[in-house]
PDB file of C-alpha atoms in Angstrom:
ATOM      1  CA  HIS A   2     108.439  94.387  -8.709  1.00 53.00           C
ATOM      2  CA  GLY A   3     111.812  93.699  -8.143  1.00 53.00           C
ATOM      3  CA  ALA A   4     112.943  97.106  -9.984  1.00 54.00           C
ATOM      4  CA  ALA A   5     115.596  98.994  -8.016  1.00 56.00           C
ATOM      5  CA  GLU A   6     114.034 102.359  -6.992  1.00 57.00           C
ATOM      6  CA  LEU A   7     115.884 105.194  -8.691  1.00 56.00           C
ATOM      7  CA  ASP A   8     116.796 108.794  -6.728  1.00 53.00           C
ATOM      8  CA  GLU A   9     116.846 112.041  -8.134  1.00 59.00           C
ATOM      9  CA  ILE A  10     120.455 111.877  -9.369  1.00 62.00           C
ATOM     10  CA  GLY A  11     120.009 108.471 -10.707  1.00 60.00           C
ATOM     11  CA  VAL A  12     122.018 106.632  -7.838  1.00 59.00           C
ATOM     12  CA  GLU A  13     120.149 103.446  -7.314  1.00 59.00           C
ATOM     13  CA  VAL A  14     118.539 103.176  -4.160  1.00 54.00           C
ATOM     14  CA  PRO A  15     118.471  99.981  -1.813  1.00 58.00           C
ATOM     15  CA  PRO A  16     116.068  98.485  -0.469  1.00 60.00           C
ATOM     16  CA  ARG A  17     113.858  99.670   2.980  1.00 61.00           C
ATOM     17  CA  ARG A  18     113.973  96.289   5.588  1.00 62.00           C
ATOM     18  CA  THR A  19     111.499  97.011   8.331  1.00 58.00           C
ATOM     19  CA  PRO A  20     113.927  96.598  11.202  1.00 60.00           C
ATOM     20  CA  ALA A  21     113.184  93.747  13.387  1.00 56.00           C
ATOM     21  CA  PRO A  22     110.781  94.403  16.459  1.00 59.00           C
ATOM     22  CA  ALA A  23     112.910  94.209  19.507  1.00 61.00           C
ATOM     23  CA  TRP A  24     110.607  91.619  21.668  1.00 59.00           C
ATOM     24  CA  LEU A  25     112.698  89.509  18.324  1.00 57.00           C
ATOM     25  CA  PRO A  26     115.692  88.013  20.182  1.00 51.00           C
ATOM     26  CA  THR A  27     118.469  88.491  18.089  1.00 63.00           C
ATOM     27  CA  ALA A  28     120.723  85.388  18.997  1.00 83.00           C
ATOM     28  CA  LYS A  29     119.430  81.885  19.772  1.00 91.00           C
ATOM     29  CA  GLY A  30     118.076  81.811  22.596  1.00 93.00           C
ATOM     30  CA  GLU A  31     120.907  80.066  25.784  1.00 95.00           C
ATOM     31  CA  GLU A  32     120.017  77.550  28.887  1.00 96.00           C
ATOM     32  CA  GLY A  33     116.459  79.997  30.806  1.00 96.00           C
ATOM     33  CA  ASP A  34     115.572  82.058  28.284  1.00 96.00           C
ATOM     34  CA  PHE A  35     112.063  82.732  27.416  1.00 96.00           C
ATOM     35  CA  CYS A  36     111.233  81.324  23.562  1.00 97.00           C
ATOM     36  CA  LEU A  37     107.817  80.190  21.533  1.00 95.00           C
ATOM     37  CA  ARG A  38     109.915  77.141  19.881  1.00 95.00           C
ATOM     38  CA  SER A  39     112.796  75.592  19.664  1.00 96.00           C
ATOM     39  CA  SER A  40     114.173  77.354  17.202  1.00 95.00           C
ATOM     40  CA  ASP A  41     114.836  80.141  18.929  1.00 96.00           C
ATOM     41  CA  CYS A  42     116.723  78.271  20.792  1.00 97.00           C
ATOM     42  CA  ALA A  43     120.346  77.352  20.731  1.00 96.00           C
ATOM     43  CA  ALA A  44     122.121  74.081  19.430  1.00 96.00           C
ATOM     44  CA  GLY A  45     121.190  71.271  22.039  1.00 97.00           C
ATOM     45  CA  LEU A  46     118.621  73.451  23.756  1.00 97.00           C
ATOM     46  CA  CYS A  47     114.655  72.512  23.058  1.00 97.00           C
ATOM     47  CA  CYS A  48     111.183  75.224  23.777  1.00 97.00           C
ATOM     48  CA  ALA A  49     109.100  73.784  26.713  1.00 95.00           C
ATOM     49  CA  ARG A  50     107.353  74.817  29.182  1.00 94.00           C
ATOM     50  CA  HIS A  51     107.918  76.299  32.764  1.00 93.00           C
ATOM     51  CA  PHE A  52     104.737  77.261  34.536  1.00 92.00           C
ATOM     52  CA  TRP A  53     102.977  79.807  32.040  1.00 91.00           C
ATOM     53  CA  SER A  54     106.138  80.563  29.659  1.00 95.00           C
ATOM     54  CA  LYS A  55     108.492  78.151  27.810  1.00 96.00           C
ATOM     55  CA  ILE A  56     111.663  78.177  28.365  1.00 97.00           C
ATOM     56  CA  CYS A  57     115.447  76.603  26.650  1.00 97.00           C
ATOM     57  CA  LYS A  58     115.774  73.103  28.235  1.00 97.00           C
ATOM     58  CA  PRO A  59     119.071  70.963  27.317  1.00 97.00           C
ATOM     59  CA  VAL A  60     117.553  68.229  25.220  1.00 98.00           C
ATOM     60  CA  LEU A  61     118.027  64.720  27.578  1.00 97.00           C
ATOM     61  CA  ARG A  62     121.570  63.075  27.558  1.00 97.00           C
ATOM     62  CA  GLU A  63     121.613  59.503  27.797  1.00 97.00           C
ATOM     63  CA  GLY A  64     120.650  57.669  31.588  1.00 95.00           C
ATOM     64  CA  GLN A  65     118.516  61.333  31.781  1.00 96.00           C
ATOM     65  CA  VAL A  66     115.109  60.277  33.121  1.00 95.00           C
ATOM     66  CA  CYS A  67     112.279  61.240  30.612  1.00 95.00           C
ATOM     67  CA  THR A  68     108.611  61.929  30.019  1.00 90.00           C
ATOM     68  CA  ARG A  69     106.908  59.005  27.733  1.00 81.00           C
ATOM     69  CA  HIS A  70     103.218  59.746  26.637  1.00 72.00           C
ATOM     70  CA  ARG A  71     100.808  57.069  26.744  1.00 69.00           C
ATOM     71  CA  ARG A  72      98.302  59.537  24.895  1.00 65.00           C
ATOM     72  CA  LYS A  73      98.711  61.713  22.611  1.00 63.00           C
ATOM     73  CA  GLY A  74      98.288  65.620  22.902  1.00 60.00           C
ATOM     74  CA  THR A  75      98.774  64.707  26.714  1.00 57.00           C
ATOM     75  CA  HIS A  76     102.068  67.020  26.666  1.00 55.00           C
ATOM     76  CA  GLY A  77     100.287  69.910  26.633  1.00 57.00           C
ATOM     77  CA  LEU A  78      98.528  69.013  30.075  1.00 68.00           C
ATOM     78  CA  GLU A  79     102.388  69.264  31.880  1.00 78.00           C
ATOM     79  CA  ILE A  80     103.031  72.623  33.238  1.00 88.00           C
ATOM     80  CA  PHE A  81     107.003  71.631  33.545  1.00 91.00           C
ATOM     81  CA  GLN A  82     107.667  70.209  30.589  1.00 93.00           C
ATOM     82  CA  ARG A  83     111.104  68.003  29.587  1.00 94.00           C
ATOM     83  CA  CYS A  84     112.671  68.164  26.115  1.00 96.00           C
ATOM     84  CA  GLN A  85     112.940  65.164  23.745  1.00 95.00           C
ATOM     85  CA  CYS A  86     116.004  62.995  24.373  1.00 97.00           C
ATOM     86  CA  ALA A  87     118.937  63.574  21.831  1.00 97.00           C
ATOM     87  CA  GLU A  88     119.078  61.826  19.349  1.00 95.00           C
ATOM     88  CA  GLY A  89     119.914  58.232  18.468  1.00 96.00           C
ATOM     89  CA  LEU A  90     118.252  57.975  21.710  1.00 96.00           C
ATOM     90  CA  ALA A  91     114.602  56.425  22.546  1.00 95.00           C
ATOM     91  CA  CYS A  92     112.419  57.058  26.106  1.00 95.00           C
ATOM     92  CA  ARG A  93     112.324  53.659  26.920  1.00 93.00           C
ATOM     93  CA  LEU A  94     111.093  52.182  30.758  1.00 92.00           C
ATOM     94  CA  GLN A  95     113.658  51.706  32.900  1.00 85.00           C
ATOM     95  CA  ARG A  96     114.465  48.523  34.260  1.00 75.00           C
ATOM     96  CA  GLU A  97     115.265  47.453  37.587  1.00 67.00           C
ATOM     97  CA  HIS A  98     117.170  43.895  38.346  1.00 62.00           C
ATOM     98  CA  GLY A  99     114.483  42.737  40.715  1.00 57.00           C
ATOM     99  CA  PRO A 100     112.380  40.383  40.798  1.00 55.00           C
ATOM    100  CA  ALA A 101     109.068  42.793  40.418  1.00 57.00           C
ATOM    101  CA  ASP A 102     109.756  46.039  37.944  1.00 54.00           C
ATOM    102  CA  THR A 103     107.992  48.092  39.855  1.00 60.00           C
ATOM    103  CA  SER A 104     108.800  50.932  38.449  1.00 67.00           C
ATOM    104  CA  ARG A 105     107.017  53.030  36.295  1.00 82.00           C
ATOM    105  CA  LEU A 106     110.620  55.449  35.539  1.00 90.00           C
ATOM    106  CA  HIS A 107     111.364  56.390  31.860  1.00 94.00           C
ATOM    107  CA  THR A 108     114.750  57.005  31.097  1.00 96.00           C
ATOM    108  CA  CYS A 109     116.740  57.847  27.431  1.00 97.00           C
ATOM    109  CA  GLN A 110     118.494  55.109  26.002  1.00 96.00           C
ATOM    110  CA  ARG A 111     120.401  53.924  23.334  1.00 93.00           C
ATOM    111  CA  HIS A 112     118.103  52.399  20.805  1.00 81.00           C
TER     112      HIS A 112
END
């Protein structure tokens, strides 16, 4: 194993490479492109469910609405998933300025 093959005249033959399947993307996916996992998407995007498929969506920025999961495993039940908050941000309950904190809205906020 690892030894190069030689052809009839003794010239080294480069190893054959199996071409990538046609469905495998060669470049990182842009926003809206189909994906299987976040590593299939370009920087600043994640792979999230959209209806019954998955597409590249933007990672959330400060102040954007995010989804906080109370129980582990509930993320898989969504048909419109959101990406996680960008690095340095956390998904926290939005504080309302008023007597009662009635909003259940979560937004990406600095740690």
